Amino acid sequence: MKVLILNPNTTATVTERIVAAARPAAAPGTELVPMTAPRGLPYIANRAEAVIGGAIALEMLAERHHEVDAAVIAAFGDPALGGARELYDIPIVGMTEAGILTACMLGRRFAIVTFSTGLTSWYRECIAWHGLDRRCAAIRALDGGFASLADVQTEHRAGLVALANRTVADDGADVIVFAGAPLAGLAASVRDEIAVPVVDCAVAALKQAEALVALKPRKPVAGAFRRPAAKPSTGLAPALAKRIAHE
Amino acid sequence: MKVLILNPNTTATVTERIVAAARPAAAPGTELVPMTAPRGLPYIANRAEAVIGGAIALEMLAERHHEVDAAVIAAFGDPALGGARELYDIPIVGMTEAGILTACMLGRRFAIVTFSTGLTSWYRECIAWHGLDRRCAAIRALDGGFASLADVQTEHRAGLVALANRTVADDGADVIVFAGAPLAGLAASVRDEIAVPVVDCAVAALKQAEALVALKPRKPVAGAFRRPAAKPSTGLAPALAKRIAHE
Amino acid sequence: MKVLILNPNTTATVTERIVAAARPAAAPGTELVPMTAPRGLPYIANRAEAVIGGAIALEMLAERHHEVDAAVIAAFGDPALGGARELYDIPIVGMTEAGILTACMLGRRFAIVTFSTGLTSWYRECIAWHGLDRRCAAIRALDGGFASLADVQTEHRAGLVALANRTVADDGADVIVFAGAPLAGLAASVRDEIAVPVVDCAVAALKQAEALVALKPRKPVAGAFRRPAAKPSTGLAPALAKRIAHE
Amino acid sequence: MKVLILNPNTTATVTERIVAAARPAAAPGTELVPMTAPRGLPYIANRAEAVIGGAIALEMLAERHHEVDAAVIAAFGDPALGGARELYDIPIVGMTEAGILTACMLGRRFAIVTFSTGLTSWYRECIAWHGLDRRCAAIRALDGGFASLADVQTEHRAGLVALANRTVADDGADVIVFAGAPLAGLAASVRDEIAVPVVDCAVAALKQAEALVALKPRKPVAGAFRRPAAKPSTGLAPALAKRIAHE
Amino acid sequence: MKVLILNPNTTATVTERIVAAARPAAAPGTELVPMTAPRGLPYIANRAEAVIGGAIALEMLAERHHEVDAAVIAAFGDPALGGARELYDIPIVGMTEAGILTACMLGRRFAIVTFSTGLTSWYRECIAWHGLDRRCAAIRALDGGFASLADVQTEHRAGLVALANRTVADDGADVIVFAGAPLAGLAASVRDEIAVPVVDCAVAALKQAEALVALKPRKPVAGAFRRPAAKPSTGLAPALAKRIAHE
Amino acid sequence: MKVLILNPNTTATVTERIVAAARPAAAPGTELVPMTAPRGLPYIANRAEAVIGGAIALEMLAERHHEVDAAVIAAFGDPALGGARELYDIPIVGMTEAGILTACMLGRRFAIVTFSTGLTSWYRECIAWHGLDRRCAAIRALDGGFASLADVQTEHRAGLVALANRTVADDGADVIVFAGAPLAGLAASVRDEIAVPVVDCAVAALKQAEALVALKPRKPVAGAFRRPAAKPSTGLAPALAKRIAHE
């Protein structure tokens, strides 16, 4: 089974980090196919960038969807997840979605812990889109900024652990979801320092992709994610335009 | 006051229809500035197209936001509305948003009436994003397709009126919102044939844009819609890239 | 267009303050018609007083509804708003309703900021009646009382600004709604001292009244706000009794 | 224990019917004290009339609250219930409130069954005010009108039983609440013809009043229902004005 | 009328305490029939124990249901309440259920106050099962443990009063519900030390049982609580097995 | 990795069916360990039986939890799932939970389709416990009964397919979850006859168990599912009593 690890950001080191975090959890026979955005932003961090990165994710899927059995949209916030499910026939999983759905099996209420307060309002929307706001105890973020994307999890390791334990004590969180692709892999290294289970979204997304493939779901011909009728377009990336045109 | 009527679709006749519907409702001194997408889809009709059209809307705003006092994203589904509010300093109104918020002052529960069943699942999401699902009695759509965008409201006038009255009787709707840019202007012509008030989203959006300008709201420097920090990018439309880079 | 500014309280200086706050925002051609309650309470501040003031508002509308194109019920808490919409044919807007619906276009979550803790539980009910509780980040009130209604906004200016900024920081509010008719006009004067947009309910209500008139909504003959059948009564104010009796 | 059965309508035969329905269920030692509105509407049937009747209910309580241990506001829709709890020191129960809270102990989801479609939208609001909308399977009403208030339950007995059984089958209701004071007493007579338990709101309200008296609750000095501070007023009923003024 | 006070725990002194708290509130003619679990846990304090105690409660009801007119499941958390309603024909009331439904008539939002933080997550579920989470201001618990079940309310009297007043001030609670069978009787003794009404769940449950008996509800033959069809079983307590088998 | 397939019912053929449905989806190296309840009911079909079967499930886990890496509670309705997570250290997955969480990645709204109307009210509760009621389009059941548990899916194959397609058309379901252990395996055989993806709960549960094991979650020492303190008991199954006593 091949799973596309589609990073809609342009930072290849983040793609590598996600793949490195997920690979040890792969079932025998599962192959991870990394793909980094050829254009766009270095890191999606708000609604505007999620729309831009989402449109690029759709272009990227147009290039590669026929080569894989499933895809992970490997950016927190699940950019274009609904649209991707409409356009393509393979199972597609979002990293936030996988993280929070999986967390629901480890506690009654999860908390999102991340590294920048600028993300919380947008994350709240994302959780609500999945209909899981009532199972979210809190979204907590470190106050400061960060020196580099690549180093954020080492730079802020202690702060993130403390913040996670604080949200357990203060907000009644039963499970922690580290949010943001740059935190992929952190969960494993801090496992014993936090009082409740911690979900690594990269691992969760890969396992959920495997689960969907195992179910052998048909492409719907009705409902939310049936494929839209063929349509012309102007000025879109050629592969995406062809997919939309059913060509 | 200048209000940009930004159609993120490529069909200029739809832009004209929206402007024609809204203009009679403009306050003295309000000028409508129409703008049609230079690239993209002829008509946004699902989540995938809303992401693509949303990214294009952000490009269009980058070109024109400094020339106007407010903007209307003139497509049902409010593509990129949240992102637009982050990136730009002027008030920005979505056509769905304006329609349903305004409807809340004319009844306890509104119904969305539209011309294609393929839209209902996506519209439900849109209403939930605005937090108004509990005030939505129903989303109802005609079963069939349509011959042309330009003619959909004349072609299906009788069907839409009947459907509106049926949702009043069956779903307890107190007010009808005709959804989809191609239906702009229809409300006025069927006003006396439907048992409850009917909201024209084009009119509502223009009046809400005027209302926001009258409030003279500051650009937030905190919260959901503060402007994101400057960020580099690759391969984006130049004006949008500059806006994101604070250049 | 004439808009009745109906203050269901007996304090004429509050009526004047509301009119003074709203008038500069009126479109050319919009005339504000002030009306102060001839009997009742000096200021509605709880559920009991809202019922009493609401019944008086219905009497006042019976006197003047035929002279105007729309009405604003100019007291926070929207006393008798639903009942007024049933009984009368013109568009009627509540000051709370207008404030919070408008706030929804300026942020993802609004906070209500007011001058007395005694108001918060009742305001919470009011927001829930409009179905917008999920978009309300917080309702915050100054702890102390106030010397006089007329001076509350000058007396407590600094405290209200500080409270507004605190709810932005602590509750994640994206937009502030100053609540209570005595605060009409305050928003404009503190605009630059608060980190997010501030909504003046008097301005919002006037603009929403204009928006509804522009939509030319019919009087419903079905649903929540159709006119009740004619009914006799005993001991009610004569104009109201006539309206109820369809005389 | 004396329980005031306060009918905020002017129809004495309805008061009698309510008392007749409730009296057999009274505990030994519980005395019912009937009171019919001296002015107002013959029957409250919408939001406007609930505000008018609510203000009258507050006047009536001002006359009699010191003579009784508890009061029932004996009209569906619970007019002025919250305000009454603020102003007075005795426990006060609403007839709708008592009916639906009691129904929650007899099934997972209740249905409201009533005799006029004009009531459903307003009833929905009432149930939401109590926070029980998620436990309400449906609100169902007979289509036609009715010849007289006094005879509505005999005139429409068969129709109401059929409607109750239909909502059990179609909406999954586990318990039926007959709504509207004119239906007091009907539940007992149709008990064996409906597949699920039926709640008589008059009985439920009396028993809940007894329950509250048994709890000996203090008058709150904090929270939603503490007594408002003394306040002057103009033109209100003298006893009510005195109560508001703490005289 | 006989009301079974069924304690699904094995601690007879807690049964006695509940009966002692409830008896003074009984109507003339109401007899309380105490029953303590013959096996199980000394005190149910989490989900696992609620399932175990719930199964035992069903066994206990099988022994005694035909001797009484109603039953109270006298443990916080309402173990097996839904199942008991399916299997048996008499009205059955839960102690949590009775406490919070009754509290809804004394304030807009109640708070649960209890003696151990370990209970809060499970209590939250219980309140949600009753659909009353939106009326719950907070669930607050003392931090420490307790020396003995029998003495918890004397040992922690001061702490519980302080905690109750703090949740009134901080969380906006309008009414306090003391939770946990060992706190039965405490409400009466601290009545004047807390700023809002306090509900004793033992009293509330008894009065609600009386209310249900007064309504003479039929055993449903449809809906959630109709009796399940006869079924064989293996290894269950004989009386329960017979009840399930319709023997 | 060993996964306990714990059937809390006494019907071994149902256990076999579940294992047969799940086994082909297992990752290489995953071993399924079947276990059938030694006492209890042949099939759990309501709240009462879920409590009884839940207590038995806790006994069964006490016997085997130390031999496996994870467990699936293989009955619809997830009996004792929360309690099992408190008492034991291994990941535990419910069959309903796994089915509906997985369905959330294949559509916006799922429908539950099952073979007996008697199950719908209880299933609704189960979905609400997981906080996913807003993502549930409908719960639909065949009207009739069934001849035997073993044959229900062959006997009613056509009816279930038709019902599934009807809920897609009428309720807007995007994905179907066949509910009830006797339907394990049906999804695969009807895949091409239903317009949307179909989730087999047995497959979903196994894959989710694998996913949880891959995350290596720690046993929480705080929050909802920390292990309760040691406690004595009377008359419980010996292994369960020991587990509760920390022996």
JSON list of N, CA and C in Angstrom, two decimals, chain F residues 10-27:
[
{"chain": "F", "resi": 10, "resn": "THR", "atom": "N", "xyz": [-23.32, -14.17, 24.64]},
{"chain": "F", "resi": 10, "resn": "THR", "atom": "CA", "xyz": [-22.98, -15.59, 24.80]},
{"chain": "F", "resi": 10, "resn": "THR", "atom": "C", "xyz": [-23.04, -16.39, 23.50]},
{"chain": "F", "resi": 11, "resn": "THR", "atom": "N", "xyz": [-23.28, -15.73, 22.38]},
{"chain": "F", "resi": 11, "resn": "THR", "atom": "CA", "xyz": [-23.45, -16.44, 21.12]},
{"chain": "F", "resi": 11, "resn": "THR", "atom": "C", "xyz": [-22.12, -16.56, 20.38]},
{"chain": "F", "resi": 12, "resn": "ALA", "atom": "N", "xyz": [-21.55, -17.74, 20.42]},
{"chain": "F", "resi": 12, "resn": "ALA", "atom": "CA", "xyz": [-20.21, -17.92, 19.84]},
{"chain": "F", "resi": 12, "resn": "ALA", "atom": "C", "xyz": [-20.20, -17.73, 18.33]},
{"chain": "F", "resi": 13, "resn": "THR", "atom": "N", "xyz": [-21.30, -18.02, 17.67]},
{"chain": "F", "resi": 13, "resn": "THR", "atom": "CA", "xyz": [-21.30, -17.85, 16.21]},
{"chain": "F", "resi": 13, "resn": "THR", "atom": "C", "xyz": [-21.18, -16.38, 15.82]},
{"chain": "F", "resi": 14, "resn": "VAL", "atom": "N", "xyz": [-21.68, -15.50, 16.67]},
{"chain": "F", "resi": 14, "resn": "VAL", "atom": "CA", "xyz": [-21.50, -14.07, 16.38]},
{"chain": "F", "resi": 14, "resn": "VAL", "atom": "C", "xyz": [-20.03, -13.68, 16.54]},
{"chain": "F", "resi": 15, "resn": "THR", "atom": "N", "xyz": [-19.39, -14.19, 17.57]},
{"chain": "F", "resi": 15, "resn": "THR", "atom": "CA", "xyz": [-17.94, -13.95, 17.72]},
{"chain": "F", "resi": 15, "resn": "THR", "atom": "C", "xyz": [-17.20, -14.39, 16.46]},
{"chain": "F", "resi": 16, "resn": "GLU", "atom": "N", "xyz": [-17.55, -15.57, 16.00]},
{"chain": "F", "resi": 16, "resn": "GLU", "atom": "CA", "xyz": [-16.88, -16.10, 14.80]},
{"chain": "F", "resi": 16, "resn": "GLU", "atom": "C", "xyz": [-17.11, -15.20, 13.58]},
{"chain": "F", "resi": 17, "resn": "ARG", "atom": "N", "xyz": [-18.31, -14.73, 13.48]},
{"chain": "F", "resi": 17, "resn": "ARG", "atom": "CA", "xyz": [-18.62, -13.86, 12.34]},
{"chain": "F", "resi": 17, "resn": "ARG", "atom": "C", "xyz": [-17.80, -12.57, 12.38]},
{"chain": "F", "resi": 18, "resn": "ILE", "atom": "N", "xyz": [-17.67, -12.00, 13.56]},
{"chain": "F", "resi": 18, "resn": "ILE", "atom": "CA", "xyz": [-16.89, -10.76, 13.72]},
{"chain": "F", "resi": 18, "resn": "ILE", "atom": "C", "xyz": [-15.43, -11.02, 13.35]},
{"chain": "F", "resi": 19, "resn": "VAL", "atom": "N", "xyz": [-14.91, -12.10, 13.88]},
{"chain": "F", "resi": 19, "resn": "VAL", "atom": "CA", "xyz": [-13.50, -12.42, 13.60]},
{"chain": "F", "resi": 19, "resn": "VAL", "atom": "C", "xyz": [-13.31, -12.68, 12.10]},
{"chain": "F", "resi": 20, "resn": "ALA", "atom": "N", "xyz": [-14.26, -13.36, 11.51]},
{"chain": "F", "resi": 20, "resn": "ALA", "atom": "CA", "xyz": [-14.14, -13.64, 10.08]},
{"chain": "F", "resi": 20, "resn": "ALA", "atom": "C", "xyz": [-14.18, -12.37, 9.24]},
{"chain": "F", "resi": 21, "resn": "ALA", "atom": "N", "xyz": [-14.99, -11.42, 9.67]},
{"chain": "F", "resi": 21, "resn": "ALA", "atom": "CA", "xyz": [-15.07, -10.15, 8.93]},
{"chain": "F", "resi": 21, "resn": "ALA", "atom": "C", "xyz": [-13.80, -9.33, 9.10]},
{"chain": "F", "resi": 22, "resn": "ALA", "atom": "N", "xyz": [-13.24, -9.34, 10.30]},
{"chain": "F", "resi": 22, "resn": "ALA", "atom": "CA", "xyz": [-12.10, -8.47, 10.59]},
{"chain": "F", "resi": 22, "resn": "ALA", "atom": "C", "xyz": [-10.77, -9.05, 10.10]},
{"chain": "F", "resi": 23, "resn": "ARG", "atom": "N", "xyz": [-10.62, -10.36, 10.17]},
{"chain": "F", "resi": 23, "resn": "ARG", "atom": "CA", "xyz": [-9.31, -10.97, 9.94]},
{"chain": "F", "resi": 23, "resn": "ARG", "atom": "C", "xyz": [-8.67, -10.57, 8.61]},
{"chain": "F", "resi": 24, "resn": "PRO", "atom": "N", "xyz": [-9.40, -10.57, 7.49]},
{"chain": "F", "resi": 24, "resn": "PRO", "atom": "CA", "xyz": [-8.75, -10.21, 6.22]},
{"chain": "F", "resi": 24, "resn": "PRO", "atom": "C", "xyz": [-8.18, -8.79, 6.22]},
{"chain": "F", "resi": 25, "resn": "ALA", "atom": "N", "xyz": [-8.66, -7.93, 7.14]},
{"chain": "F", "resi": 25, "resn": "ALA", "atom": "CA", "xyz": [-8.18, -6.55, 7.17]},
{"chain": "F", "resi": 25, "resn": "ALA", "atom": "C", "xyz": [-7.00, -6.36, 8.10]},
{"chain": "F", "resi": 26, "resn": "ALA", "atom": "N", "xyz": [-6.64, -7.40, 8.85]},
{"chain": "F", "resi": 26, "resn": "ALA", "atom": "CA", "xyz": [-5.56, -7.27, 9.82]},
{"chain": "F", "resi": 26, "resn": "ALA", "atom": "C", "xyz": [-4.22, -7.03, 9.14]},
{"chain": "F", "resi": 27, "resn": "ALA", "atom": "N", "xyz": [-3.39, -6.20, 9.74]},
{"chain": "F", "resi": 27, "resn": "ALA", "atom": "CA", "xyz": [-2.03, -6.01, 9.23]},
{"chain": "F", "resi": 27, "resn": "ALA", "atom": "C", "xyz": [-1.24, -7.28, 9.47]}
]
